[in-house]
Amino acid sequence: MGEWMTVTDPDLSSENKNICQYTSETKMSPSSLYSQQVLCSSIPLSKNVHSFFSAFCTEENIEQSISYLDQEQLETSRREMIGLQERDRQLQCKNRNLHQLLKNEKDEVQKLQNIIASRATQYNHDMKRKEREYNKLKERLHQLVMNKKDKKIAMEVLNYVGRADGKRGSWRTGKTEASFFLRNEDEMYKILLNDYEYRQKQILMENAELKKVLQQMKKEMISLLSPQKQKPRERADDSTGTVISDAEEDAGELSRESMWDLSCETVREQLTNSIRKQWRILKSHVEKLDNQVSKVHLEGFNDEDVISRQDHEQETEKLELEIQQCKEMIKTQQQLLQQQLATACDDDTTSLLRDCYLLEEKERLKEEWSLFKEQKKNFEKERRSFTEAAIRLGLERKAFEEERASWLKQQFLNMTTFDHQNSENMKLFSAFSGSSDRDSLTVHSRPRQKKPHGVSNGSPVRTSKLTKSLPASPSTSDFCQTRSCASEHSSINVLNITPEETKPNPVGREGTNQKWSRASRPASQEGCYSGRSSTCTNSHVEKDDLP
Amino acid sequence: MPRGTRALIGCAMLPSSSLPAAEVAVAPVVPALTFAGPGSAAAMNFSEVFKLSSLLCKFSPDGKYLASCVQYRLVIRDVNTLQILQLYTCLDQIQHIEWSADSLFILCAMYKRGLVQVWSLEQPEWHCRIDEGSAGLVASCWSPDGRHILNTTEFHLRITVWSLCTKSVSYIKYPKACQQGITFTRDGRYMALAERRDCKDHVSVFVCSDWQLLRHFDTETQDLAGIEWAPNGCVLAVWDTCLEYKVLLYSLDGRLLSAYCAYEWSLGVKSVAWSPSSQFLAVGSYDGKVRILNHVTWKMITEFGHPATVNNPKIVVYKEAEKNPRLALGRLAFPPPRAAAGPASTTESKYEIASAPVSLQTLKPIADRANPKIGIGALAFSPDNYFLATRNDSVPNAVWIWDVQKLRLFVVLEQLSPVRSFQWDPQQPRLAICTGGGKVYLWSPAGCVSVQVPGEGDFQVLSLCWHFSGDSLALLSKDHFCLCFLETEERVGTAFGRPGDHT
C-alpha cells in the first residue's frame, strides 16, 4: 500500500490526495459501503448489516474510519460548493445578458411607439387636408344638385295619410317655435328625471337589502361570539373582552331597529364600525383556532410521516416475501390437485365422492388464487412506480453528469499547459482504452473483489451490484475529466500491477458517484434491502440502460 | 349544467338522457317535417320553399305578415297560412325593404334609380313614390312614427325627411357617412344623428315628432364610427374609428357622462351592443376581447378574452361533427337514395361534447390587408340579459356564449364552417345560428341541436330572422326562403320519440 502511494502521490494534486487516502483504506471498504448507505438514506439497518459493520469497524480503525468519513463528506460538499458557485456565476452572467436584452427591447418598443405616433399625426394631418378638399367638392355638388330646382326630386302620393297617433298634422308658425322647443326640453328633462328616479329607487332598494344583510350578519356574529366568551371567563383580558360590552350595546341598538331605515350618517357609521369590530374579533379567534389546529397537526404528523415511509419499505418487503410464499404454496397446491385429479381419474369408485370434495377445494383455491393475483397485481404496480422513479432519477443523473462533464471539460481545456505528469497520465490512459475493454475489466475485477467480501455473509449481492452499476455510470465514461482520469489511472494501475489492491477501486469510484447514488435512493434501497437478487438486477439493468 | 342532459330546442331539461350530445334525427318528410330527439319535446316543421332575391324577407313588427321580394315584386304573406295577401310591383329591382312601426306601410328602396316606393297594406290601391333625382340615394328608413321616411343622398350630402301626412319636407345637412350614423330611441321619441362639419364630429339629437333639433354637441372623436342609444333612451354610446379605441357615453341632454379607452396604438372597437336592460355596454374590439361597462360608474367590470383553446373543464364545448350515414336495418334501399351520395352540405351533423382542453380552429390574419379578420365582429345579448353571444373573427367557426350573471364563459359552439350570423329568440334565451350550409343550429341552456333544412337540393342558409313570438324562424338562402316553425309542446315530443329512440 505504501509503495503504491509513493508511486502515485507525487503526481497527484492535493485534491487527489484525498482520493488516494481513502482508496488506500482497503480494509474499510465494507464499512465505507455502509457509510455510503447512511449518507444516502435513513433506512434502518438490517441485522446482518450490523454484524457486517462490526466486523470491519474494529476498535483499532475506528478513528480512521471517522476521519475517512469526514474527509469524504468534506470532499463531496466542497465539490458541490464549487459546482454551485460556478453555476451561480453562470446564471448571474446570463441574468446580466438578459437584462441588457430587455433594455434593448424596451428601447426598441419606445422607438416604434414614437414612429407610430408620428405616423398617426401625419395621417391625421393628411386626412384633414383631404377632408377639406372633399368638403369643398361636396359643397359644390350640393349647390349644383340642390339649387337647380331639380324637378325630379319629388314625392308623388295618392293622398296624405293620417298620423299614427290619430292626431291631425300640426301647423308650425314662427310664434310657436319657441314654445315647441321649450316643450321638447321639458319632456326631455322629464324623461331623464324619470330615469334617475328609477335608478335611485333601485339603488335604495339595493342599499336596504345590503343593510339587512349586514344587520343579520352582525346579529349572527354576536350570537356566535358571546357564548364562547362566557365559558373562558378567566381570559377576560383577551381581545374578545370587548364583545360583551359590544353585545350589550347592540342589544340596545337592535330594539331601535327602525333607526336603520334612516340613512343618516351616524347610524351608518355605527353599523359599519360595529361590524368591523366584530369581524376583527372573529378573525383573530379563527386565526387562533387555526394556529392551534396546525400545532396539533404538526405534533401529530412529524413522526408519523417518517415512520410511515420506513413502514412502507418494510411492509413492501414483507409483502413481497409473503407473495413469494403464496406463489409457492399455490404451486404445490396445484401440483397436489393435479395429482389428486390424476388419481381420481384412475379410481372410478371414489371419483364421485372426491369430485365433491375437489370441487369445493377448487372453488376455495380459485378464490385464493384470485386474491393472490390481485395482490400480485398491486405489487407489480408498486414495482412499476419504483422503476419509473428510478428511470426519472436516471435521467436526472444523466443530466447532472453531462453538466459536470461539460464543466470539467471546460476546466480541462482551460488547463492549457499539461504538466509532465498529466500528459503521462493521458498517455497511459489512452493506452488503456485502446487495449482493453471496460466490461472485461470489471468482469475481471469482480471475482477479486468477491474474495474479501466473502468473509462477511450476505454481502455478495451488494458488491456485485456495485461493480455492475459502475462501468455504466456516465461519470466514468467521461475521460476528459482530469481528476477522475487520475483516479482511474491509479486504480487501473493497481489492477495491472498488484491484484491485492483492487479493492479500493470500487470505493473510490463510489466516492465520485456518491451524488448519483444518493439521488437514486429508492431504487438502490430496493436493491440493497430486498435481499432478492432478481429485483435488484432488474432495477439496475433498467437503470443502466437508460443513460 | 349537468353533463348528459342535453335537451333539445326549447324543452327545459331532459330527465335522464345520458347521450354524449343532443342528436336529432330527420324524418324525410317534406314539407311538414317533425323532429324528435331523445326524449325531447321539440318539434320543428318546415314550410315549403319560396323564391326570394337579395335576401329581402322581413316579418312585420306586429308579427302578422311576412314581406319578401322577388326581383321587382314585393310579396306579402300571412305568417300562419303563408298565403299571399298582397303583391306589389315596383319600378325596378328592390334593394331594400322596411316595415313601418305600425305594420301598415312598407317601403321599398331602389337605390340604383334613386327611388323609394311605399305601399299600404290597408289600402292596396294607395301608392307613394319618392324620387331623389340626381342627388341619388344610398339609404332609406322609416322614422319611428311610421309616417316619415328619411332618405340619405349620395355622398351623404343631406338627409331628406319626407312626410306621408303633410307636404312638409325637412332637410338635415352634414350627415356623416359611417358604420351607424342614425339611431332612434326605443320609444321612438328621439333620433341621434352623427354629423361631420369642419373636420369635426358632432351629434345632433332630434325630436322625432316635429324634427326639432333638441341638442347638438361635438364629440371628442377622431373619426366617429357609430352611435347607439341605450334601450332606455337616456344614454347614447358613441365609438370612434377602429384606429383608436374610444367609447364615449352621452346623456340625452348632451352631457358627456364618461369616456372609456382600453388601450392605445392598436386597432380598437369593432362592435358594440347594449344589454336590453341598459345596464351593460359590451364593447368588442380587434384585440379579440369583449369589455363590459356598467351603467353606474361606466367603468369596465369584466373582460372576456376569446382564446383559441378552452381549458376550463367546466365550460361545455359543443363541436359540430359530421354524422356517419347510419345504416338502419330495414332502411337500406337499393339503389341507394340520391341524398346519401349528395354533396357534403346535405350530410347530417350533430353536436358532440368535446372534453377540455379544446383547441378551436383559428384563422391566420393577413397582416398587410385592410379589415383583417380578427377581433370581435359580432355580439348580442339575449333578450333576458342572461347571456351574451359573441364571435371572434379570427376563430370564425365558433360562437362563444357568456353567462352575464356570473360574468364568465358558459358555452362554446364550434361549427364545421364559419358562422355567418346568429340571432337570439326575442322571447327566450335561444340562439339561432347559420353558417351558410344546409343546416340551422339552435342553442339553449338546455343543449343544442343541428337541424338539416329539408327539401330538394341545397338550401344554404345565409341569413335568418326570428318572428317576434319566437315560434318561427325565417331561413334565407340566395334564391329562396322558408319558415321553420318551432313547437314546444310536450305532446309532440313524446309522440315522435322516446329516450334512446333516435329515429
Short mmCIF file of C-alpha atoms in Angstrom, two decimals, chain A residues 222-452:
data_model
loop_
_atom_site.label_atom_id
_atom_site.label_comp_id
_atom_site.label_asym_id
_atom_site.label_seq_id
_atom_site.Cartn_x
_atom_site.Cartn_y
_atom_site.Cartn_z
CA ILE A 222 -72.75 38.45 18.25
CA SER A 223 -74.60 35.26 18.96
CA LEU A 224 -71.66 33.25 17.73
CA LEU A 225 -69.06 35.07 19.75
CA SER A 226 -70.81 35.72 23.02
CA PRO A 227 -71.50 32.17 24.36
CA GLN A 228 -67.99 31.14 23.54
CA LYS A 229 -66.83 34.12 25.51
CA GLN A 230 -68.79 33.27 28.59
CA LYS A 231 -67.06 29.95 29.10
CA PRO A 232 -63.49 31.11 29.38
CA ARG A 233 -64.35 33.94 31.68
CA GLU A 234 -60.89 33.88 33.14
CA ARG A 235 -59.45 35.09 29.89
CA ALA A 236 -61.15 38.40 30.24
CA ASP A 237 -58.03 40.26 29.25
CA ASP A 238 -58.33 38.79 25.80
CA SER A 239 -59.12 40.85 22.83
CA THR A 240 -62.52 39.26 22.90
CA GLY A 241 -63.21 41.15 26.07
CA THR A 242 -64.91 43.86 24.14
CA VAL A 243 -67.52 41.52 22.82
CA ILE A 244 -69.64 41.58 25.89
CA SER A 245 -69.89 45.27 26.10
CA ASP A 246 -70.49 45.40 22.42
CA ALA A 247 -73.17 42.79 22.58
CA GLU A 248 -74.95 44.66 25.32
CA GLU A 249 -74.65 47.83 23.40
CA ASP A 250 -76.03 46.18 20.34
CA ALA A 251 -78.92 44.67 22.17
CA GLY A 252 -79.98 48.16 22.90
CA GLU A 253 -79.48 49.15 19.35
CA LEU A 254 -81.47 46.29 18.00
CA SER A 255 -84.52 47.48 19.82
CA ARG A 256 -84.36 50.69 17.90
CA GLU A 257 -84.39 48.85 14.63
CA SER A 258 -86.43 51.48 12.98
CA MET A 259 -83.35 53.59 13.10
CA TRP A 260 -81.82 51.55 10.32
CA ASP A 261 -84.24 52.93 7.89
CA LEU A 262 -82.74 56.33 8.34
CA SER A 263 -79.80 56.56 6.05
CA CYS A 264 -78.27 59.07 8.37
CA GLU A 265 -74.55 59.11 8.60
CA THR A 266 -74.15 58.33 12.28
CA VAL A 267 -76.25 55.22 12.03
CA ARG A 268 -74.31 54.07 9.04
CA GLU A 269 -71.09 54.64 10.84
CA GLN A 270 -72.26 52.78 13.89
CA LEU A 271 -73.24 49.81 11.86
CA THR A 272 -70.07 49.60 9.85
CA ASN A 273 -67.93 50.18 12.91
CA SER A 274 -69.54 47.51 14.98
CA ILE A 275 -69.40 45.09 12.07
CA ARG A 276 -65.75 45.83 11.63
CA LYS A 277 -65.08 45.30 15.29
CA GLN A 278 -66.90 42.02 15.39
CA TRP A 279 -65.17 40.93 12.27
CA ARG A 280 -61.77 41.64 13.74
CA ILE A 281 -62.64 39.63 16.80
CA LEU A 282 -63.89 36.78 14.72
CA LYS A 283 -60.83 36.88 12.59
CA SER A 284 -58.43 36.78 15.49
CA HIS A 285 -60.42 33.99 17.02
CA VAL A 286 -60.34 31.97 13.84
CA GLU A 287 -56.65 32.62 13.47
CA LYS A 288 -56.06 31.42 16.99
CA LEU A 289 -58.01 28.29 16.29
CA ASP A 290 -56.08 27.79 13.11
CA ASN A 291 -52.81 28.07 14.94
CA GLN A 292 -53.91 25.53 17.48
CA VAL A 293 -55.01 23.16 14.85
CA SER A 294 -51.82 23.49 12.89
CA LYS A 295 -49.81 22.97 16.04
CA VAL A 296 -51.65 19.79 16.81
CA HIS A 297 -51.19 18.70 13.29
CA LEU A 298 -47.51 19.36 13.33
CA GLU A 299 -47.05 17.40 16.50
CA GLY A 300 -49.08 14.55 15.25
CA PHE A 301 -47.66 14.41 11.81
CA ASN A 302 -43.96 14.86 12.05
CA ASP A 303 -43.15 11.46 13.43
CA GLU A 304 -45.82 9.65 11.58
CA ASP A 305 -44.54 10.84 8.30
CA VAL A 306 -41.10 9.39 8.85
CA ILE A 307 -42.37 6.18 10.29
CA SER A 308 -44.81 5.66 7.55
CA ARG A 309 -42.10 5.80 4.97
CA GLN A 310 -39.98 3.28 6.77
CA ASP A 311 -43.01 1.20 7.42
CA HIS A 312 -43.78 1.33 3.82
CA GLU A 313 -40.43 -0.08 2.88
CA GLN A 314 -40.62 -2.80 5.43
CA GLU A 315 -44.13 -3.59 4.56
CA THR A 316 -43.34 -3.99 0.90
CA GLU A 317 -40.50 -6.26 1.77
CA LYS A 318 -42.69 -8.31 3.98
CA LEU A 319 -45.44 -8.46 1.47
CA GLU A 320 -43.13 -9.43 -1.29
CA LEU A 321 -41.86 -12.26 0.80
CA GLU A 322 -45.39 -13.25 1.52
CA ILE A 323 -46.36 -13.21 -2.09
CA GLN A 324 -43.44 -15.41 -2.88
CA GLN A 325 -44.55 -17.86 -0.28
CA CYS A 326 -48.05 -17.73 -1.51
CA LYS A 327 -46.95 -18.41 -5.01
CA GLU A 328 -45.05 -21.41 -3.88
CA MET A 329 -47.97 -22.61 -1.89
CA ILE A 330 -50.22 -22.22 -4.83
CA LYS A 331 -47.84 -24.09 -7.00
CA THR A 332 -47.65 -27.00 -4.62
CA GLN A 333 -51.37 -26.96 -4.22
CA GLN A 334 -51.80 -27.03 -7.92
CA GLN A 335 -49.45 -29.92 -8.17
CA LEU A 336 -51.28 -31.76 -5.48
CA LEU A 337 -54.53 -31.03 -7.13
CA GLN A 338 -53.32 -32.37 -10.39
CA GLN A 339 -52.00 -35.42 -8.71
CA GLN A 340 -55.25 -35.88 -6.98
CA LEU A 341 -57.14 -35.43 -10.15
CA ALA A 342 -54.97 -37.91 -11.85
CA THR A 343 -55.53 -40.44 -9.19
CA ALA A 344 -59.22 -39.63 -9.18
CA CYS A 345 -59.38 -40.43 -12.85
CA ASP A 346 -57.83 -43.79 -12.14
CA ASP A 347 -60.06 -44.55 -9.31
CA ASP A 348 -63.58 -44.63 -10.59
CA THR A 349 -65.24 -45.71 -7.45
CA THR A 350 -64.01 -42.92 -5.30
CA SER A 351 -64.20 -40.33 -8.02
CA LEU A 352 -67.76 -39.34 -7.31
CA LEU A 353 -67.09 -38.75 -3.67
CA ARG A 354 -63.90 -37.00 -4.41
CA ASP A 355 -65.40 -34.81 -7.02
CA CYS A 356 -67.49 -33.05 -4.49
CA TYR A 357 -64.56 -32.56 -2.26
CA LEU A 358 -62.37 -31.42 -5.09
CA LEU A 359 -64.90 -29.01 -6.38
CA GLU A 360 -65.12 -27.43 -3.03
CA GLU A 361 -61.38 -27.35 -2.75
CA LYS A 362 -61.07 -25.99 -6.23
CA GLU A 363 -63.50 -23.24 -5.50
CA ARG A 364 -61.61 -22.28 -2.43
CA LEU A 365 -58.35 -22.35 -4.27
CA LYS A 366 -59.75 -20.30 -7.03
CA GLU A 367 -60.75 -17.73 -4.53
CA GLU A 368 -57.35 -17.76 -3.02
CA TRP A 369 -55.78 -17.67 -6.41
CA SER A 370 -57.69 -14.59 -7.42
CA LEU A 371 -56.78 -12.96 -4.15
CA PHE A 372 -53.15 -13.65 -4.73
CA LYS A 373 -53.41 -12.45 -8.25
CA GLU A 374 -54.80 -9.22 -7.04
CA GLN A 375 -52.04 -8.89 -4.53
CA LYS A 376 -49.55 -9.63 -7.19
CA LYS A 377 -51.01 -7.02 -9.40
CA ASN A 378 -50.69 -4.49 -6.65
CA PHE A 379 -47.10 -5.38 -6.13
CA GLU A 380 -46.47 -5.16 -9.79
CA LYS A 381 -47.94 -1.73 -9.78
CA GLU A 382 -45.78 -0.68 -6.89
CA ARG A 383 -42.74 -2.04 -8.54
CA ARG A 384 -43.54 -0.24 -11.70
CA SER A 385 -43.82 3.01 -9.85
CA PHE A 386 -40.45 2.32 -8.31
CA THR A 387 -38.87 1.62 -11.64
CA GLU A 388 -40.44 4.71 -13.01
CA ALA A 389 -38.92 6.71 -10.23
CA ALA A 390 -35.62 5.07 -10.99
CA ILE A 391 -35.95 5.97 -14.63
CA ARG A 392 -36.62 9.54 -13.73
CA LEU A 393 -33.68 9.60 -11.44
CA GLY A 394 -31.51 8.03 -14.07
CA LEU A 395 -32.43 10.83 -16.40
CA GLU A 396 -31.69 13.38 -13.74
CA ARG A 397 -28.41 11.76 -13.09
CA LYS A 398 -27.56 11.83 -16.72
CA ALA A 399 -28.33 15.48 -16.94
CA PHE A 400 -26.19 16.14 -13.92
CA GLU A 401 -23.36 14.07 -15.24
CA GLU A 402 -23.49 15.84 -18.52
CA GLU A 403 -23.39 19.16 -16.83
CA ARG A 404 -20.45 18.12 -14.78
CA ALA A 405 -18.72 16.63 -17.75
CA SER A 406 -19.08 19.82 -19.69
CA TRP A 407 -17.82 21.78 -16.75
CA LEU A 408 -14.90 19.54 -16.32
CA LYS A 409 -14.21 19.61 -20.00
CA GLN A 410 -14.04 23.30 -19.83
CA GLN A 411 -11.85 23.12 -16.81
CA PHE A 412 -9.64 20.69 -18.54
CA LEU A 413 -9.41 22.76 -21.66
CA ASN A 414 -8.54 25.72 -19.56
CA MET A 415 -5.58 23.91 -18.26
CA THR A 416 -3.64 24.62 -21.39
CA THR A 417 -0.30 23.63 -20.02
CA PHE A 418 -0.17 19.98 -19.30
CA ASP A 419 2.45 19.27 -16.80
CA HIS A 420 4.61 16.36 -17.30
CA GLN A 421 2.76 14.03 -15.06
CA ASN A 422 -0.58 14.82 -16.58
CA SER A 423 0.43 14.08 -20.08
CA GLU A 424 1.85 10.88 -18.88
CA ASN A 425 -1.46 10.01 -17.39
CA MET A 426 -3.16 10.73 -20.61
CA LYS A 427 -0.82 8.54 -22.45
CA LEU A 428 -1.30 5.75 -20.04
CA PHE A 429 -4.97 6.16 -20.17
CA SER A 430 -5.21 6.18 -23.89
CA ALA A 431 -3.12 3.12 -24.00
CA PHE A 432 -5.57 1.50 -21.69
CA SER A 433 -8.67 2.49 -23.53
CA GLY A 434 -7.19 1.26 -26.73
CA SER A 435 -6.18 -2.09 -25.43
CA SER A 436 -8.76 -3.34 -23.02
CA ASP A 437 -12.47 -3.35 -22.84
CA ARG A 438 -14.04 -1.78 -19.82
CA ASP A 439 -16.56 -4.51 -19.38
CA SER A 440 -13.98 -7.18 -19.38
CA LEU A 441 -12.15 -5.15 -16.83
CA THR A 442 -14.98 -5.21 -14.40
CA VAL A 443 -15.60 -8.81 -15.02
CA HIS A 444 -12.05 -9.32 -14.08
CA SER A 445 -12.27 -7.28 -11.02
CA ARG A 446 -15.36 -8.89 -9.72
CA PRO A 447 -14.04 -12.24 -8.59
CA ARG A 448 -11.18 -10.49 -6.92
CA GLN A 449 -13.46 -8.29 -5.03
CA LYS A 450 -15.66 -11.10 -4.02
CA LYS A 451 -12.90 -12.67 -2.12
CA PRO A 452 -12.63 -10.32 0.79
#
